[in-house]
């Protein structure tokens, strides 16, 4: 696959869902990808990227953003509270607000610095013990808590269980968002982003289909 192939498939899925062209943002997931591959995608004009770890992003992106000031960097992996300040400096959007302690930390830092990235609340739609995210039953209360903290909550994010039909999880996330008046839906990855778009995704996270399989570091 190439970047052009993915953008063409997104456009086709938008049309099939009766949605306006350009309503879905493609986040190119560049975690653990070599700099040369990231550079190649930047050179093709793409500017929206996703990273899983604050530390990796801090080592990788300052050089690229000096060269491409309009880069739009999204944190799509878990965020430790002790990395929150650094994350707020690096990222325009954080997709993994998943617990009250993190929300309170972000709110305090936002008051301190006067700005805050756009935020998505991660919902553990599969109720998986090993996975981060607010449980669906607690989502409404947590959304309200984040709003009461004046956090700029734009939408919800989920990562469906690998062995379940993703459309069920996308539909559940969309339902929670709708009843809470949230527009943003960060859902869908390389294998299922067309389904996600059909069910309302505004952000899809595609890595290997654009960059190729991750390169194992040399021993």
mmCIF file with all atom_site columns, C-alpha atoms in Angstrom:
data_model
loop_
_atom_site.group_PDB
_atom_site.id
_atom_site.type_symbol
_atom_site.label_atom_id
_atom_site.label_alt_id
_atom_site.label_comp_id
_atom_site.label_asym_id
_atom_site.label_entity_id
_atom_site.label_seq_id
_atom_site.pdbx_PDB_ins_code
_atom_site.Cartn_x
_atom_site.Cartn_y
_atom_site.Cartn_z
_atom_site.occupancy
_atom_site.B_iso_or_equiv
_atom_site.pdbx_formal_charge
_atom_site.auth_seq_id
_atom_site.auth_comp_id
_atom_site.auth_asym_id
_atom_site.auth_atom_id
_atom_site.pdbx_PDB_model_num
ATOM 1   C CA . UNK A 1 1   ? 0.000   0.000   0.000  1.00 0.00 ? 1   UNK A CA 1
ATOM 2   C CA . UNK A 1 2   ? 1.026   3.595   -0.461 1.00 0.00 ? 2   UNK A CA 1
ATOM 3   C CA . UNK A 1 3   ? -0.148  6.846   1.054  1.00 0.00 ? 3   UNK A CA 1
ATOM 4   C CA . UNK A 1 4   ? -2.071  7.532   -2.176 1.00 0.00 ? 4   UNK A CA 1
ATOM 5   C CA . UNK A 1 5   ? -3.789  4.127   -1.985 1.00 0.00 ? 5   UNK A CA 1
ATOM 6   C CA . UNK A 1 6   ? -4.940  4.785   1.587  1.00 0.00 ? 6   UNK A CA 1
ATOM 7   C CA . UNK A 1 7   ? -6.179  8.315   0.875  1.00 0.00 ? 7   UNK A CA 1
ATOM 8   C CA . UNK A 1 8   ? -8.070  7.004   -2.164 1.00 0.00 ? 8   UNK A CA 1
ATOM 9   C CA . UNK A 1 9   ? -9.712  4.290   -0.044 1.00 0.00 ? 9   UNK A CA 1
ATOM 10  C CA . UNK A 1 10  ? -10.656 6.863   2.593  1.00 0.00 ? 10  UNK A CA 1
ATOM 11  C CA . UNK A 1 11  ? -12.226 9.096   -0.068 1.00 0.00 ? 11  UNK A CA 1
ATOM 12  C CA . UNK A 1 12  ? -14.167 6.131   -1.466 1.00 0.00 ? 12  UNK A CA 1
ATOM 13  C CA . UNK A 1 13  ? -15.385 5.178   2.031  1.00 0.00 ? 13  UNK A CA 1
ATOM 14  C CA . UNK A 1 14  ? -16.469 8.780   2.690  1.00 0.00 ? 14  UNK A CA 1
ATOM 15  C CA . UNK A 1 15  ? -18.507 8.778   -0.524 1.00 0.00 ? 15  UNK A CA 1
ATOM 16  C CA . UNK A 1 16  ? -20.037 5.366   0.239  1.00 0.00 ? 16  UNK A CA 1
ATOM 17  C CA . UNK A 1 17  ? -21.100 6.616   3.683  1.00 0.00 ? 17  UNK A CA 1
ATOM 18  C CA . UNK A 1 18  ? -22.653 9.753   2.172  1.00 0.00 ? 18  UNK A CA 1
ATOM 19  C CA . UNK A 1 19  ? -20.118 11.968  3.895  1.00 0.00 ? 19  UNK A CA 1
ATOM 20  C CA . UNK A 1 20  ? -18.415 15.055  2.521  1.00 0.00 ? 20  UNK A CA 1
ATOM 21  C CA . UNK A 1 21  ? -14.935 14.617  1.090  1.00 0.00 ? 21  UNK A CA 1
ATOM 22  C CA . UNK A 1 22  ? -12.184 15.431  3.564  1.00 0.00 ? 22  UNK A CA 1
ATOM 23  C CA . UNK A 1 23  ? -14.250 14.873  6.713  1.00 0.00 ? 23  UNK A CA 1
ATOM 24  C CA . UNK A 1 24  ? -11.988 12.016  7.848  1.00 0.00 ? 24  UNK A CA 1
ATOM 25  C CA . UNK A 1 25  ? -8.488  12.849  9.085  1.00 0.00 ? 25  UNK A CA 1
ATOM 26  C CA . UNK A 1 26  ? -5.795  10.275  8.343  1.00 0.00 ? 26  UNK A CA 1
ATOM 27  C CA . UNK A 1 27  ? -3.334  9.864   11.209 1.00 0.00 ? 27  UNK A CA 1
ATOM 28  C CA . UNK A 1 28  ? -0.212  8.173   9.809  1.00 0.00 ? 28  UNK A CA 1
ATOM 29  C CA . UNK A 1 29  ? 1.017   6.089   12.739 1.00 0.00 ? 29  UNK A CA 1
ATOM 30  C CA . UNK A 1 30  ? 4.776   6.528   12.694 1.00 0.00 ? 30  UNK A CA 1
ATOM 31  C CA . UNK A 1 31  ? 5.650   4.758   15.956 1.00 0.00 ? 31  UNK A CA 1
ATOM 32  C CA . UNK A 1 32  ? 8.842   2.658   15.701 1.00 0.00 ? 32  UNK A CA 1
ATOM 33  C CA . UNK A 1 33  ? 9.213   3.574   12.026 1.00 0.00 ? 33  UNK A CA 1
ATOM 34  C CA . UNK A 1 34  ? 12.661  4.573   10.738 1.00 0.00 ? 34  UNK A CA 1
ATOM 35  C CA . UNK A 1 35  ? 13.168  8.276   10.115 1.00 0.00 ? 35  UNK A CA 1
ATOM 36  C CA . UNK A 1 36  ? 13.684  7.665   6.383  1.00 0.00 ? 36  UNK A CA 1
ATOM 37  C CA . UNK A 1 37  ? 10.164  6.256   6.034  1.00 0.00 ? 37  UNK A CA 1
ATOM 38  C CA . UNK A 1 38  ? 8.665   9.165   7.978  1.00 0.00 ? 38  UNK A CA 1
ATOM 39  C CA . UNK A 1 39  ? 10.627  11.611  5.833  1.00 0.00 ? 39  UNK A CA 1
ATOM 40  C CA . UNK A 1 40  ? 9.272   9.949   2.683  1.00 0.00 ? 40  UNK A CA 1
ATOM 41  C CA . UNK A 1 41  ? 5.673   10.413  3.827  1.00 0.00 ? 41  UNK A CA 1
ATOM 42  C CA . UNK A 1 42  ? 6.364   14.027  4.810  1.00 0.00 ? 42  UNK A CA 1
ATOM 43  C CA . UNK A 1 43  ? 7.899   14.619  1.386  1.00 0.00 ? 43  UNK A CA 1
ATOM 44  C CA . UNK A 1 44  ? 4.631   13.418  -0.172 1.00 0.00 ? 44  UNK A CA 1
ATOM 45  C CA . UNK A 1 45  ? 2.829   16.253  1.608  1.00 0.00 ? 45  UNK A CA 1
ATOM 46  C CA . UNK A 1 46  ? 1.222   14.403  4.516  1.00 0.00 ? 46  UNK A CA 1
ATOM 47  C CA . UNK A 1 47  ? 1.368   16.263  7.820  1.00 0.00 ? 47  UNK A CA 1
ATOM 48  C CA . UNK A 1 48  ? -0.774  14.385  10.381 1.00 0.00 ? 48  UNK A CA 1
ATOM 49  C CA . UNK A 1 49  ? 1.106   11.715  12.335 1.00 0.00 ? 49  UNK A CA 1
ATOM 50  C CA . UNK A 1 50  ? 0.518   9.568   15.414 1.00 0.00 ? 50  UNK A CA 1
ATOM 51  C CA . UNK A 1 51  ? 2.961   8.367   18.058 1.00 0.00 ? 51  UNK A CA 1
ATOM 52  C CA . UNK A 1 52  ? 2.452   5.928   20.924 1.00 0.00 ? 52  UNK A CA 1
ATOM 53  C CA . UNK A 1 53  ? 5.123   7.087   23.318 1.00 0.00 ? 53  UNK A CA 1
ATOM 54  C CA . UNK A 1 54  ? 6.064   10.561  24.493 1.00 0.00 ? 54  UNK A CA 1
ATOM 55  C CA . UNK A 1 55  ? 9.733   9.676   24.794 1.00 0.00 ? 55  UNK A CA 1
ATOM 56  C CA . UNK A 1 56  ? 9.981   8.328   21.242 1.00 0.00 ? 56  UNK A CA 1
ATOM 57  C CA . UNK A 1 57  ? 8.163   11.368  19.853 1.00 0.00 ? 57  UNK A CA 1
ATOM 58  C CA . UNK A 1 58  ? 10.462  13.728  21.766 1.00 0.00 ? 58  UNK A CA 1
ATOM 59  C CA . UNK A 1 59  ? 13.489  12.108  20.155 1.00 0.00 ? 59  UNK A CA 1
ATOM 60  C CA . UNK A 1 60  ? 12.041  11.938  16.645 1.00 0.00 ? 60  UNK A CA 1
ATOM 61  C CA . UNK A 1 61  ? 9.870   14.964  15.930 1.00 0.00 ? 61  UNK A CA 1
ATOM 62  C CA . UNK A 1 62  ? 11.673  18.204  16.844 1.00 0.00 ? 62  UNK A CA 1
ATOM 63  C CA . UNK A 1 63  ? 13.936  17.802  13.801 1.00 0.00 ? 63  UNK A CA 1
ATOM 64  C CA . UNK A 1 64  ? 11.010  17.105  11.497 1.00 0.00 ? 64  UNK A CA 1
ATOM 65  C CA . UNK A 1 65  ? 8.901   19.972  12.839 1.00 0.00 ? 65  UNK A CA 1
ATOM 66  C CA . UNK A 1 66  ? 11.809  22.377  12.284 1.00 0.00 ? 66  UNK A CA 1
ATOM 67  C CA . UNK A 1 67  ? 11.731  21.296  8.644  1.00 0.00 ? 67  UNK A CA 1
ATOM 68  C CA . UNK A 1 68  ? 7.917   21.031  8.390  1.00 0.00 ? 68  UNK A CA 1
ATOM 69  C CA . UNK A 1 69  ? 6.366   23.551  10.847 1.00 0.00 ? 69  UNK A CA 1
ATOM 70  C CA . UNK A 1 70  ? 2.791   22.546  9.921  1.00 0.00 ? 70  UNK A CA 1
ATOM 71  C CA . UNK A 1 71  ? 3.133   18.982  11.263 1.00 0.00 ? 71  UNK A CA 1
ATOM 72  C CA . UNK A 1 72  ? 0.062   17.925  13.252 1.00 0.00 ? 72  UNK A CA 1
ATOM 73  C CA . UNK A 1 73  ? 1.215   15.413  15.867 1.00 0.00 ? 73  UNK A CA 1
ATOM 74  C CA . UNK A 1 74  ? -1.213  13.161  17.777 1.00 0.00 ? 74  UNK A CA 1
ATOM 75  C CA . UNK A 1 75  ? -0.520  11.017  20.845 1.00 0.00 ? 75  UNK A CA 1
ATOM 76  C CA . UNK A 1 76  ? -2.456  7.779   20.404 1.00 0.00 ? 76  UNK A CA 1
ATOM 77  C CA . UNK A 1 77  ? -0.786  5.666   23.093 1.00 0.00 ? 77  UNK A CA 1
ATOM 78  C CA . UNK A 1 78  ? -1.129  5.628   26.888 1.00 0.00 ? 78  UNK A CA 1
ATOM 79  C CA . UNK A 1 79  ? -0.002  8.709   28.803 1.00 0.00 ? 79  UNK A CA 1
ATOM 80  C CA . UNK A 1 80  ? 1.604   8.603   32.234 1.00 0.00 ? 80  UNK A CA 1
ATOM 81  C CA . UNK A 1 81  ? 0.818   11.610  34.396 1.00 0.00 ? 81  UNK A CA 1
ATOM 82  C CA . UNK A 1 82  ? 4.532   12.368  34.853 1.00 0.00 ? 82  UNK A CA 1
ATOM 83  C CA . UNK A 1 83  ? 4.842   12.773  31.059 1.00 0.00 ? 83  UNK A CA 1
ATOM 84  C CA . UNK A 1 84  ? 1.739   14.978  30.724 1.00 0.00 ? 84  UNK A CA 1
ATOM 85  C CA . UNK A 1 85  ? 3.578   18.310  30.608 1.00 0.00 ? 85  UNK A CA 1
ATOM 86  C CA . UNK A 1 86  ? 5.957   17.071  27.910 1.00 0.00 ? 86  UNK A CA 1
ATOM 87  C CA . UNK A 1 87  ? 3.024   15.597  25.949 1.00 0.00 ? 87  UNK A CA 1
ATOM 88  C CA . UNK A 1 88  ? 1.180   18.903  26.049 1.00 0.00 ? 88  UNK A CA 1
ATOM 89  C CA . UNK A 1 89  ? 4.222   20.619  24.540 1.00 0.00 ? 89  UNK A CA 1
ATOM 90  C CA . UNK A 1 90  ? 4.725   18.026  21.782 1.00 0.00 ? 90  UNK A CA 1
ATOM 91  C CA . UNK A 1 91  ? 1.236   17.089  20.623 1.00 0.00 ? 91  UNK A CA 1
ATOM 92  C CA . UNK A 1 92  ? -1.675  19.012  19.132 1.00 0.00 ? 92  UNK A CA 1
ATOM 93  C CA . UNK A 1 93  ? -4.104  16.227  20.125 1.00 0.00 ? 93  UNK A CA 1
ATOM 94  C CA . UNK A 1 94  ? -4.074  13.542  22.831 1.00 0.00 ? 94  UNK A CA 1
ATOM 95  C CA . UNK A 1 95  ? -6.334  10.539  22.125 1.00 0.00 ? 95  UNK A CA 1
ATOM 96  C CA . UNK A 1 96  ? -5.781  8.584   25.336 1.00 0.00 ? 96  UNK A CA 1
ATOM 97  C CA . UNK A 1 97  ? -7.384  10.456  28.254 1.00 0.00 ? 97  UNK A CA 1
ATOM 98  C CA . UNK A 1 98  ? -8.450  7.388   30.191 1.00 0.00 ? 98  UNK A CA 1
ATOM 99  C CA . UNK A 1 99  ? -8.724  8.097   33.934 1.00 0.00 ? 99  UNK A CA 1
ATOM 100 C CA . UNK A 1 100 ? -9.644  10.861  36.385 1.00 0.00 ? 100 UNK A CA 1
ATOM 101 C CA . UNK A 1 101 ? -6.086  11.330  37.680 1.00 0.00 ? 101 UNK A CA 1
ATOM 102 C CA . UNK A 1 102 ? -4.813  12.109  34.169 1.00 0.00 ? 102 UNK A CA 1
ATOM 103 C CA . UNK A 1 103 ? -7.735  14.453  33.478 1.00 0.00 ? 103 UNK A CA 1
ATOM 104 C CA . UNK A 1 104 ? -7.009  16.411  36.665 1.00 0.00 ? 104 UNK A CA 1
ATOM 105 C CA . UNK A 1 105 ? -3.299  16.613  35.811 1.00 0.00 ? 105 UNK A CA 1
ATOM 106 C CA . UNK A 1 106 ? -4.040  17.919  32.307 1.00 0.00 ? 106 UNK A CA 1
ATOM 107 C CA . UNK A 1 107 ? -6.511  20.460  33.710 1.00 0.00 ? 107 UNK A CA 1
ATOM 108 C CA . UNK A 1 108 ? -3.960  21.749  36.225 1.00 0.00 ? 108 UNK A CA 1
ATOM 109 C CA . UNK A 1 109 ? -1.252  22.052  33.571 1.00 0.00 ? 109 UNK A CA 1
ATOM 110 C CA . UNK A 1 110 ? -3.672  23.747  31.157 1.00 0.00 ? 110 UNK A CA 1
ATOM 111 C CA . UNK A 1 111 ? -4.421  26.385  33.790 1.00 0.00 ? 111 UNK A CA 1
ATOM 112 C CA . UNK A 1 112 ? -0.701  26.809  34.400 1.00 0.00 ? 112 UNK A CA 1
ATOM 113 C CA . UNK A 1 113 ? 0.384   27.253  30.770 1.00 0.00 ? 113 UNK A CA 1
ATOM 114 C CA . UNK A 1 114 ? -2.816  28.734  29.361 1.00 0.00 ? 114 UNK A CA 1
ATOM 115 C CA . UNK A 1 115 ? -3.283  26.218  26.537 1.00 0.00 ? 115 UNK A CA 1
ATOM 116 C CA . UNK A 1 116 ? -4.252  22.579  26.126 1.00 0.00 ? 116 UNK A CA 1
ATOM 117 C CA . UNK A 1 117 ? -4.142  20.127  23.214 1.00 0.00 ? 117 UNK A CA 1
ATOM 118 C CA . UNK A 1 118 ? -7.442  18.826  21.860 1.00 0.00 ? 118 UNK A CA 1
ATOM 119 C CA . UNK A 1 119 ? -8.450  15.763  23.854 1.00 0.00 ? 119 UNK A CA 1
ATOM 120 C CA . UNK A 1 120 ? -10.164 12.469  23.102 1.00 0.00 ? 120 UNK A CA 1
ATOM 121 C CA . UNK A 1 121 ? -11.387 10.179  25.869 1.00 0.00 ? 121 UNK A CA 1
ATOM 122 C CA . UNK A 1 122 ? -10.372 6.556   25.430 1.00 0.00 ? 122 UNK A CA 1
ATOM 123 C CA . UNK A 1 123 ? -13.236 4.126   26.013 1.00 0.00 ? 123 UNK A CA 1
ATOM 124 C CA . UNK A 1 124 ? -12.467 0.458   26.703 1.00 0.00 ? 124 UNK A CA 1
ATOM 125 C CA . UNK A 1 125 ? -15.397 -0.778  24.603 1.00 0.00 ? 125 UNK A CA 1
ATOM 126 C CA . UNK A 1 126 ? -14.336 -4.418  24.980 1.00 0.00 ? 126 UNK A CA 1
ATOM 127 C CA . UNK A 1 127 ? -14.004 -4.100  28.772 1.00 0.00 ? 127 UNK A CA 1
ATOM 128 C CA . UNK A 1 128 ? -10.615 -5.801  28.515 1.00 0.00 ? 128 UNK A CA 1
ATOM 129 C CA . UNK A 1 129 ? -8.712  -6.004  31.799 1.00 0.00 ? 129 UNK A CA 1
ATOM 130 C CA . UNK A 1 130 ? -5.321  -5.444  30.126 1.00 0.00 ? 130 UNK A CA 1
ATOM 131 C CA . UNK A 1 131 ? -6.419  -2.435  28.098 1.00 0.00 ? 131 UNK A CA 1
ATOM 132 C CA . UNK A 1 132 ? -6.592  1.219   29.116 1.00 0.00 ? 132 UNK A CA 1
ATOM 133 C CA . UNK A 1 133 ? -9.755  3.251   28.861 1.00 0.00 ? 133 UNK A CA 1
ATOM 134 C CA . UNK A 1 134 ? -12.903 4.219   30.706 1.00 0.00 ? 134 UNK A CA 1
ATOM 135 C CA . UNK A 1 135 ? -15.535 1.476   30.800 1.00 0.00 ? 135 UNK A CA 1
ATOM 136 C CA . UNK A 1 136 ? -18.631 2.241   28.684 1.00 0.00 ? 136 UNK A CA 1
ATOM 137 C CA . UNK A 1 137 ? -20.842 2.315   31.791 1.00 0.00 ? 137 UNK A CA 1
ATOM 138 C CA . UNK A 1 138 ? -18.642 5.063   33.290 1.00 0.00 ? 138 UNK A CA 1
ATOM 139 C CA . UNK A 1 139 ? -18.129 7.077   30.097 1.00 0.00 ? 139 UNK A CA 1
ATOM 140 C CA . UNK A 1 140 ? -20.967 9.611   30.540 1.00 0.00 ? 140 UNK A CA 1
ATOM 141 C CA . UNK A 1 141 ? -19.833 10.551  34.046 1.00 0.00 ? 141 UNK A CA 1
ATOM 142 C CA . UNK A 1 142 ? -16.194 10.837  32.988 1.00 0.00 ? 142 UNK A CA 1
ATOM 143 C CA . UNK A 1 143 ? -17.047 13.034  30.002 1.00 0.00 ? 143 UNK A CA 1
ATOM 144 C CA . UNK A 1 144 ? -18.959 15.331  32.371 1.00 0.00 ? 144 UNK A CA 1
ATOM 145 C CA . UNK A 1 145 ? -16.039 15.348  34.819 1.00 0.00 ? 145 UNK A CA 1
ATOM 146 C CA . UNK A 1 146 ? -13.626 16.371  32.030 1.00 0.00 ? 146 UNK A CA 1
ATOM 147 C CA . UNK A 1 147 ? -15.977 19.122  30.886 1.00 0.00 ? 147 UNK A CA 1
ATOM 148 C CA . UNK A 1 148 ? -16.341 20.378  34.448 1.00 0.00 ? 148 UNK A CA 1
ATOM 149 C CA . UNK A 1 149 ? -12.532 20.680  34.485 1.00 0.00 ? 149 UNK A CA 1
ATOM 150 C CA . UNK A 1 150 ? -12.767 22.900  31.352 1.00 0.00 ? 150 UNK A CA 1
ATOM 151 C CA . UNK A 1 151 ? -10.849 20.367  29.295 1.00 0.00 ? 151 UNK A CA 1
ATOM 152 C CA . UNK A 1 152 ? -11.254 20.656  25.491 1.00 0.00 ? 152 UNK A CA 1
ATOM 153 C CA . UNK A 1 153 ? -12.822 17.232  24.907 1.00 0.00 ? 153 UNK A CA 1
ATOM 154 C CA . UNK A 1 154 ? -13.376 16.813  21.161 1.00 0.00 ? 154 UNK A CA 1
ATOM 155 C CA . UNK A 1 155 ? -14.443 13.191  21.024 1.00 0.00 ? 155 UNK A CA 1
ATOM 156 C CA . UNK A 1 156 ? -13.870 9.557   21.936 1.00 0.00 ? 156 UNK A CA 1
ATOM 157 C CA . UNK A 1 157 ? -11.329 6.906   20.952 1.00 0.00 ? 157 UNK A CA 1
ATOM 158 C CA . UNK A 1 158 ? -11.412 3.112   21.059 1.00 0.00 ? 158 UNK A CA 1
ATOM 159 C CA . UNK A 1 159 ? -9.280  0.104   20.130 1.00 0.00 ? 159 UNK A CA 1
ATOM 160 C CA . UNK A 1 160 ? -11.578 -2.918  19.618 1.00 0.00 ? 160 UNK A CA 1
ATOM 161 C CA . UNK A 1 161 ? -10.509 -6.374  20.842 1.00 0.00 ? 161 UNK A CA 1
ATOM 162 C CA . UNK A 1 162 ? -8.538  -8.186  18.144 1.00 0.00 ? 162 UNK A CA 1
ATOM 163 C CA . UNK A 1 163 ? -10.848 -11.213 18.111 1.00 0.00 ? 163 UNK A CA 1
ATOM 164 C CA . UNK A 1 164 ? -14.184 -9.396  17.926 1.00 0.00 ? 164 UNK A CA 1
ATOM 165 C CA . UNK A 1 165 ? -16.155 -7.723  15.156 1.00 0.00 ? 165 UNK A CA 1
ATOM 166 C CA . UNK A 1 166 ? -14.884 -4.117  15.205 1.00 0.00 ? 166 UNK A CA 1
ATOM 167 C CA . UNK A 1 167 ? -18.117 -2.646  13.831 1.00 0.00 ? 167 UNK A CA 1
ATOM 168 C CA . UNK A 1 168 ? -19.910 -3.470  17.111 1.00 0.00 ? 168 UNK A CA 1
ATOM 169 C CA . UNK A 1 169 ? -17.334 -1.440  19.030 1.00 0.00 ? 169 UNK A CA 1
ATOM 170 C CA . UNK A 1 170 ? -17.387 1.438   16.544 1.00 0.00 ? 170 UNK A CA 1
ATOM 171 C CA . UNK A 1 171 ? -21.188 1.585   16.813 1.00 0.00 ? 171 UNK A CA 1
ATOM 172 C CA . UNK A 1 172 ? -21.015 1.590   20.627 1.00 0.00 ? 172 UNK A CA 1
ATOM 173 C CA . UNK A 1 173 ? -18.452 4.420   20.627 1.00 0.00 ? 173 UNK A CA 1
ATOM 174 C CA . UNK A 1 174 ? -20.573 6.438   18.190 1.00 0.00 ? 174 UNK A CA 1
ATOM 175 C CA . UNK A 1 175 ? -23.638 5.975   20.408 1.00 0.00 ? 175 UNK A CA 1
ATOM 176 C CA . UNK A 1 176 ? -21.803 7.211   23.525 1.00 0.00 ? 176 UNK A CA 1
ATOM 177 C CA . UNK A 1 177 ? -20.449 10.208  21.588 1.00 0.00 ? 177 UNK A CA 1
ATOM 178 C CA . UNK A 1 178 ? -23.853 11.121  20.177 1.00 0.00 ? 178 UNK A CA 1
ATOM 179 C CA . UNK A 1 179 ? -25.647 11.152  23.502 1.00 0.00 ? 179 UNK A CA 1
ATOM 180 C CA . UNK A 1 180 ? -22.919 13.363  24.940 1.00 0.00 ? 180 UNK A CA 1
ATOM 181 C CA . UNK A 1 181 ? -22.868 15.796  22.019 1.00 0.00 ? 181 UNK A CA 1
ATOM 182 C CA . UNK A 1 182 ? -19.349 14.889  20.905 1.00 0.00 ? 182 UNK A CA 1
ATOM 183 C CA . UNK A 1 183 ? -18.395 15.053  17.223 1.00 0.00 ? 183 UNK A CA 1
ATOM 184 C CA . UNK A 1 184 ? -14.971 13.387  17.189 1.00 0.00 ? 184 UNK A CA 1
ATOM 185 C CA . UNK A 1 185 ? -14.581 9.627   16.762 1.00 0.00 ? 185 UNK A CA 1
ATOM 186 C CA . UNK A 1 186 ? -11.017 8.298   16.688 1.00 0.00 ? 186 UNK A CA 1
ATOM 187 C CA . UNK A 1 187 ? -11.495 4.720   15.534 1.00 0.00 ? 187 UNK A CA 1
ATOM 188 C CA . UNK A 1 188 ? -10.340 2.410   12.779 1.00 0.00 ? 188 UNK A CA 1
ATOM 189 C CA . UNK A 1 189 ? -6.875  1.141   11.902 1.00 0.00 ? 189 UNK A CA 1
ATOM 190 C CA . UNK A 1 190 ? -5.167  -0.437  8.902  1.00 0.00 ? 190 UNK A CA 1
ATOM 191 C CA . UNK A 1 191 ? -7.473  -3.462  8.774  1.00 0.00 ? 191 UNK A CA 1
ATOM 192 C CA . UNK A 1 192 ? -10.837 -1.876  9.484  1.00 0.00 ? 192 UNK A CA 1
ATOM 193 C CA . UNK A 1 193 ? -10.782 1.864   8.790  1.00 0.00 ? 193 UNK A CA 1
ATOM 194 C CA . UNK A 1 194 ? -13.418 1.644   6.047  1.00 0.00 ? 194 UNK A CA 1
ATOM 195 C CA . UNK A 1 195 ? -15.874 0.083   8.503  1.00 0.00 ? 195 UNK A CA 1
ATOM 196 C CA . UNK A 1 196 ? -15.020 2.814   10.993 1.00 0.00 ? 196 UNK A CA 1
ATOM 197 C CA . UNK A 1 197 ? -15.705 5.538   8.414  1.00 0.00 ? 197 UNK A CA 1
ATOM 198 C CA . UNK A 1 198 ? -19.073 3.949   7.598  1.00 0.00 ? 198 UNK A CA 1
ATOM 199 C CA . UNK A 1 199 ? -19.932 4.244   11.298 1.00 0.00 ? 199 UNK A CA 1
ATOM 200 C CA . UNK A 1 200 ? -18.824 7.862   11.692 1.00 0.00 ? 200 UNK A CA 1
ATOM 201 C CA . UNK A 1 201 ? -15.058 7.921   12.295 1.00 0.00 ? 201 UNK A CA 1
ATOM 202 C CA . UNK A 1 202 ? -13.536 11.391  12.051 1.00 0.00 ? 202 UNK A CA 1
ATOM 203 C CA . UNK A 1 203 ? -9.961  10.193  12.658 1.00 0.00 ? 203 UNK A CA 1
ATOM 204 C CA . UNK A 1 204 ? -8.472  6.893   11.444 1.00 0.00 ? 204 UNK A CA 1
ATOM 205 C CA . UNK A 1 205 ? -5.103  5.610   12.601 1.00 0.00 ? 205 UNK A CA 1
ATOM 206 C CA . UNK A 1 206 ? -3.150  3.809   9.872  1.00 0.00 ? 206 UNK A CA 1
ATOM 207 C CA . UNK A 1 207 ? 0.446   2.681   10.275 1.00 0.00 ? 207 UNK A CA 1
ATOM 208 C CA . UNK A 1 208 ? 1.691   -0.482  8.594  1.00 0.00 ? 208 UNK A CA 1
ATOM 209 C CA . UNK A 1 209 ? -0.487  -0.008  5.497  1.00 0.00 ? 209 UNK A CA 1
ATOM 210 C CA . UNK A 1 210 ? 1.368   3.262   4.825  1.00 0.00 ? 210 UNK A CA 1
ATOM 211 C CA . UNK A 1 211 ? 4.869   2.652   6.170  1.00 0.00 ? 211 UNK A CA 1
ATOM 212 C CA . UNK A 1 212 ? 5.203   -1.121  5.867  1.00 0.00 ? 212 UNK A CA 1
ATOM 213 C CA . UNK A 1 213 ? 5.836   -3.461  8.758  1.00 0.00 ? 213 UNK A CA 1
ATOM 214 C CA . UNK A 1 214 ? 7.886   -2.045  11.598 1.00 0.00 ? 214 UNK A CA 1
ATOM 215 C CA . UNK A 1 215 ? 11.610  -2.630  11.403 1.00 0.00 ? 215 UNK A CA 1
ATOM 216 C CA . UNK A 1 216 ? 13.046  -4.682  14.240 1.00 0.00 ? 216 UNK A CA 1
ATOM 217 C CA . UNK A 1 217 ? 15.981  -2.805  15.843 1.00 0.00 ? 217 UNK A CA 1
ATOM 218 C CA . UNK A 1 218 ? 19.409  -4.312  15.260 1.00 0.00 ? 218 UNK A CA 1
ATOM 219 C CA . UNK A 1 219 ? 20.789  -6.293  18.168 1.00 0.00 ? 219 UNK A CA 1
#
